[in-house]
Short mmCIF file of C-alpha atoms in Angstrom, two decimals:
data_model
loop_
_atom_site.label_atom_id
_atom_site.label_comp_id
_atom_site.label_asym_id
_atom_site.label_seq_id
_atom_site.Cartn_x
_atom_site.Cartn_y
_atom_site.Cartn_z
CA GLN A 1 112.73 45.52 92.73
CA GLN A 2 109.28 46.43 94.00
CA GLN A 3 108.69 44.35 97.15
CA VAL A 4 105.27 45.69 97.95
CA LYS A 5 102.66 46.02 95.24
CA GLN A 6 99.62 48.09 95.83
CA SER A 7 96.33 48.48 93.94
CA PRO A 8 94.38 50.23 92.83
CA GLN A 9 96.27 53.39 92.08
CA SER A 10 93.10 55.46 92.58
CA LEU A 11 89.64 54.75 93.93
CA ILE A 12 86.43 56.68 93.97
CA VAL A 13 83.77 55.56 96.47
CA GLN A 14 80.41 57.01 97.42
CA LYS A 15 79.79 58.23 100.89
CA GLY A 16 78.79 55.31 103.10
CA GLY A 17 80.42 52.74 100.83
CA ILE A 18 83.32 50.35 101.42
CA SER A 19 86.78 51.27 100.26
CA ILE A 20 89.16 48.36 99.64
CA ILE A 21 92.88 48.65 98.95
CA ASN A 22 95.08 45.67 98.37
CA CYS A 23 98.76 44.96 98.79
CA ALA A 24 100.98 42.02 98.03
CA TYR A 25 104.49 41.45 99.26
CA GLU A 26 107.39 39.23 98.36
CA ASN A 27 109.71 39.08 101.23
CA THR A 28 108.57 36.34 103.63
CA ALA A 29 110.83 37.85 106.42
CA PHE A 30 108.41 40.75 106.73
CA ASP A 31 106.53 40.65 110.00
CA TYR A 32 104.94 44.04 110.43
CA PHE A 33 102.36 45.46 108.05
CA PRO A 34 101.14 49.02 108.65
CA TRP A 35 98.81 51.33 106.68
CA TYR A 36 99.54 54.92 106.56
CA GLN A 37 97.15 57.78 105.58
CA GLN A 38 98.59 60.96 104.01
CA PHE A 39 96.83 64.27 103.41
CA PRO A 40 98.26 66.85 100.87
CA GLY A 41 101.17 68.67 102.36
CA LYS A 42 101.41 66.43 105.34
CA GLY A 43 103.66 63.54 106.42
CA PRO A 44 102.06 60.05 106.52
CA ALA A 45 100.36 59.10 109.71
CA LEU A 46 99.87 55.54 110.96
CA LEU A 47 96.35 54.40 110.51
CA ILE A 48 96.36 50.74 111.58
CA ALA A 49 98.92 47.91 111.58
CA ILE A 50 98.98 44.16 111.96
CA ARG A 51 101.44 41.39 112.77
CA PRO A 52 101.24 37.99 110.93
CA ASP A 53 100.03 36.09 113.98
CA VAL A 54 96.43 37.22 113.32
CA SER A 55 94.37 37.30 110.14
CA GLU A 56 92.29 40.42 110.85
CA LYS A 57 92.47 43.54 112.95
CA LYS A 58 89.77 46.06 113.29
CA GLU A 59 89.91 49.60 114.68
CA GLY A 60 86.68 51.53 114.33
CA ARG A 61 85.81 51.76 110.61
CA PHE A 62 89.24 50.41 109.51
CA THR A 63 90.03 46.76 109.14
CA ILE A 64 93.15 44.97 107.93
CA SER A 65 92.78 41.52 106.46
CA PHE A 66 95.88 39.50 106.23
CA ASN A 67 96.62 36.28 104.27
CA LYS A 68 100.08 34.94 105.13
CA SER A 69 99.96 32.02 102.65
CA ALA A 70 99.07 34.38 99.84
CA LYS A 71 101.38 37.10 101.01
CA GLN A 72 98.63 39.58 100.68
CA PHE A 73 96.94 42.12 102.95
CA SER A 74 94.21 44.57 102.47
CA LEU A 75 92.60 47.65 104.04
CA HIS A 76 88.87 48.00 104.24
CA ILE A 77 87.27 51.30 105.14
CA MET A 78 83.68 50.82 106.13
CA ASP A 79 81.08 53.65 105.85
CA SER A 80 83.56 55.76 103.92
CA GLN A 81 83.39 59.47 104.56
CA PRO A 82 84.51 62.59 102.57
CA GLY A 83 87.10 63.20 105.28
CA ASP A 84 88.61 59.79 104.38
CA SER A 85 89.72 61.28 101.06
CA ALA A 86 93.56 60.90 101.14
CA THR A 87 96.37 58.90 99.82
CA TYR A 88 96.80 55.48 101.55
CA PHE A 89 100.10 53.57 101.63
CA CYS A 90 100.63 50.07 102.69
CA ALA A 91 104.06 49.08 104.00
CA ALA A 92 105.95 46.19 105.37
CA SER A 93 109.06 45.62 107.42
CA ARG A 94 110.98 43.11 109.64
CA VAL A 95 110.98 44.51 113.09
CA GLY A 96 113.89 44.19 115.50
CA GLY A 97 117.43 43.41 114.53
CA GLY A 98 118.55 46.08 112.11
CA GLY A 99 115.66 48.37 112.62
CA ASN A 100 112.10 48.81 111.35
CA LYS A 101 112.82 49.99 107.76
CA LEU A 102 109.54 50.32 106.02
CA THR A 103 109.10 49.23 102.39
CA PHE A 104 106.09 51.17 101.03
CA GLY A 105 103.58 50.43 98.23
CA THR A 106 103.08 53.12 95.70
CA GLY A 107 100.00 54.57 97.23
CA THR A 108 96.25 54.74 96.48
CA GLN A 109 94.43 58.00 96.01
CA LEU A 110 91.03 57.68 97.55
CA LYS A 111 88.17 60.05 96.89
CA VAL A 112 84.94 59.70 98.78
CA GLU A 113 82.08 61.52 97.00
CA LEU A 114 78.94 62.73 98.54
CA GLY B 1 103.47 67.70 122.44
CA ALA B 2 105.71 68.62 119.60
CA GLY B 3 105.90 66.24 116.67
CA VAL B 4 108.77 65.75 114.18
CA SER B 5 109.73 68.98 112.58
CA GLN B 6 111.60 69.49 109.34
CA SER B 7 113.24 72.56 107.78
CA PRO B 8 113.10 74.08 105.35
CA SER B 9 109.56 73.18 104.16
CA ASN B 10 110.49 73.99 100.60
CA LYS B 11 113.89 74.28 98.95
CA VAL B 12 114.62 75.27 95.30
CA THR B 13 118.18 74.88 94.18
CA GLU B 14 120.15 74.86 91.07
CA LYS B 15 121.58 71.74 89.59
CA GLY B 16 125.13 71.14 91.00
CA LYS B 17 124.54 72.95 94.25
CA ASP B 18 124.68 71.29 97.69
CA VAL B 19 121.67 71.26 99.97
CA GLU B 20 121.19 70.45 103.68
CA LEU B 21 117.83 69.30 105.06
CA ARG B 22 117.16 69.34 108.81
CA CYS B 23 115.06 67.01 111.02
CA ASP B 24 114.19 67.54 114.61
CA PRO B 25 112.69 64.22 116.02
CA ILE B 26 110.28 63.81 118.88
CA SER B 27 112.14 64.22 122.09
CA GLY B 28 113.29 60.94 123.55
CA HIS B 29 112.88 59.04 120.26
CA THR B 30 116.09 57.13 119.76
CA ALA B 31 115.35 55.91 116.24
CA LEU B 32 115.36 58.24 113.27
CA TYR B 33 114.67 57.50 109.58
CA TRP B 34 115.00 59.41 106.39
CA TYR B 35 112.72 58.54 103.43
CA ARG B 36 112.40 60.05 99.91
CA GLN B 37 108.96 60.39 98.15
CA ARG B 38 109.02 61.06 94.47
CA LEU B 39 105.93 62.53 92.87
CA GLY B 40 103.29 59.90 92.62
CA GLN B 41 105.43 57.24 94.32
CA GLY B 42 105.71 55.51 97.64
CA LEU B 43 108.30 56.35 100.18
CA GLU B 44 111.80 55.00 99.71
CA PHE B 45 114.02 54.27 102.67
CA LEU B 46 117.27 56.12 102.73
CA ILE B 47 119.00 55.85 106.13
CA TYR B 48 118.34 54.81 109.68
CA PHE B 49 119.92 55.91 112.96
CA GLN B 50 119.56 54.12 116.27
CA GLY B 51 121.16 55.74 119.30
CA ASN B 52 124.89 55.71 119.01
CA SER B 53 125.00 52.72 116.76
CA ALA B 54 126.53 52.92 113.25
CA PRO B 55 123.75 54.14 110.89
CA ASP B 56 122.22 51.87 108.33
CA LYS B 57 123.00 53.60 105.02
CA SER B 58 121.74 50.81 102.73
CA GLY B 59 119.00 52.92 101.10
CA LEU B 60 121.21 55.91 100.09
CA PRO B 61 121.07 56.08 96.23
CA SER B 62 124.56 57.42 95.68
CA ASP B 63 127.62 58.73 97.42
CA ARG B 64 126.31 62.26 96.85
CA PHE B 65 123.90 61.54 99.73
CA SER B 66 125.08 61.66 103.35
CA ALA B 67 123.49 62.15 106.74
CA GLU B 68 124.54 62.79 110.24
CA ARG B 69 122.84 62.81 113.64
CA THR B 70 124.13 64.15 116.83
CA GLY B 71 123.31 61.74 119.59
CA GLU B 72 119.59 61.30 119.81
CA SER B 73 118.72 64.72 118.54
CA VAL B 74 118.82 66.63 115.27
CA SER B 75 119.74 65.01 111.99
CA THR B 76 120.80 66.54 108.67
CA LEU B 77 120.57 65.04 105.26
CA THR B 78 123.07 66.45 102.80
CA ILE B 79 122.82 66.13 99.09
CA GLN B 80 125.95 67.19 97.19
CA ARG B 81 125.99 68.26 93.53
CA THR B 82 122.25 67.98 93.24
CA GLN B 83 120.71 66.52 90.09
CA GLN B 84 117.18 66.96 88.70
CA GLU B 85 116.35 63.44 89.67
CA ASP B 86 116.89 64.43 93.33
CA SER B 87 113.74 66.45 93.17
CA ALA B 88 111.31 64.89 95.66
CA VAL B 89 109.87 65.33 99.14
CA TYR B 90 112.31 64.20 101.83
CA LEU B 91 110.59 62.84 104.93
CA CYS B 92 111.89 62.20 108.33
CA ALA B 93 110.41 59.88 110.90
CA SER B 94 111.30 59.00 114.45
CA SER B 95 110.23 56.26 116.76
CA SER B 96 110.93 54.80 120.14
CA PRO B 97 112.04 51.18 119.90
CA GLY B 98 110.33 49.06 122.43
CA GLN B 99 106.88 50.45 121.72
CA TRP B 100 104.90 47.48 120.70
CA THR B 101 103.26 49.44 117.93
CA TYR B 102 106.56 50.15 116.19
CA GLU B 103 104.95 53.29 115.03
CA GLN B 104 107.04 55.80 113.09
CA TYR B 105 106.07 59.44 113.45
CA PHE B 106 106.58 61.43 110.25
CA GLY B 107 107.38 65.03 109.87
CA PRO B 108 105.72 67.16 107.17
CA GLY B 109 108.72 66.74 104.82
CA THR B 110 111.00 69.12 102.78
CA ARG B 111 110.04 69.51 99.15
CA LEU B 112 113.28 69.81 97.15
CA THR B 113 113.08 71.11 93.65
CA VAL B 114 116.37 71.05 91.55
CA THR B 115 116.24 73.35 88.51
#
């Protein structure tokens, strides 16, 4: 059972453009929604995360939009740069209690072209 | 400071052999997680350790998989009688519960290839 669905699988954006990646979840108990960035040969690194008490969080060029009623959240990368080319994973978890076990989406390969 | 380290970085083994993968978490991190990442897929949770509590093994795919952790330090993931479907990158992450960010810090992974 795939509890977090991510789209698109791959994305090509021109330098300076906006990259948008979408995720949908099923488990209403999830209350922590991070995005991870992964470069080839490296482990994922936390990019930005949101809790469901807010609908948007912005850090620099990266913004998470969160829609609790639709059980959807998205990552927006403004002014995309070639250095942003990587694989992006959304994830979700229920923090506290039995640990913060992350359920990941299947990933989006982003390529930013000059 | 040192991040999460994993060894070996690559492991090629024959089907049916046992393998041990090692994870050194960030010093002071009480929580440790193992995930599996198959080619082109997202990460799948395997097992979670928190301090001296009983581990959460709910993600282990079969009884061929086991893991141990000594206190709040090194962890080893053991796969017995490896199968070709075990080929994947095995990632370890650690975190410090209480941090409001809940961030998990990942190691570079061990790429396991079963031939």
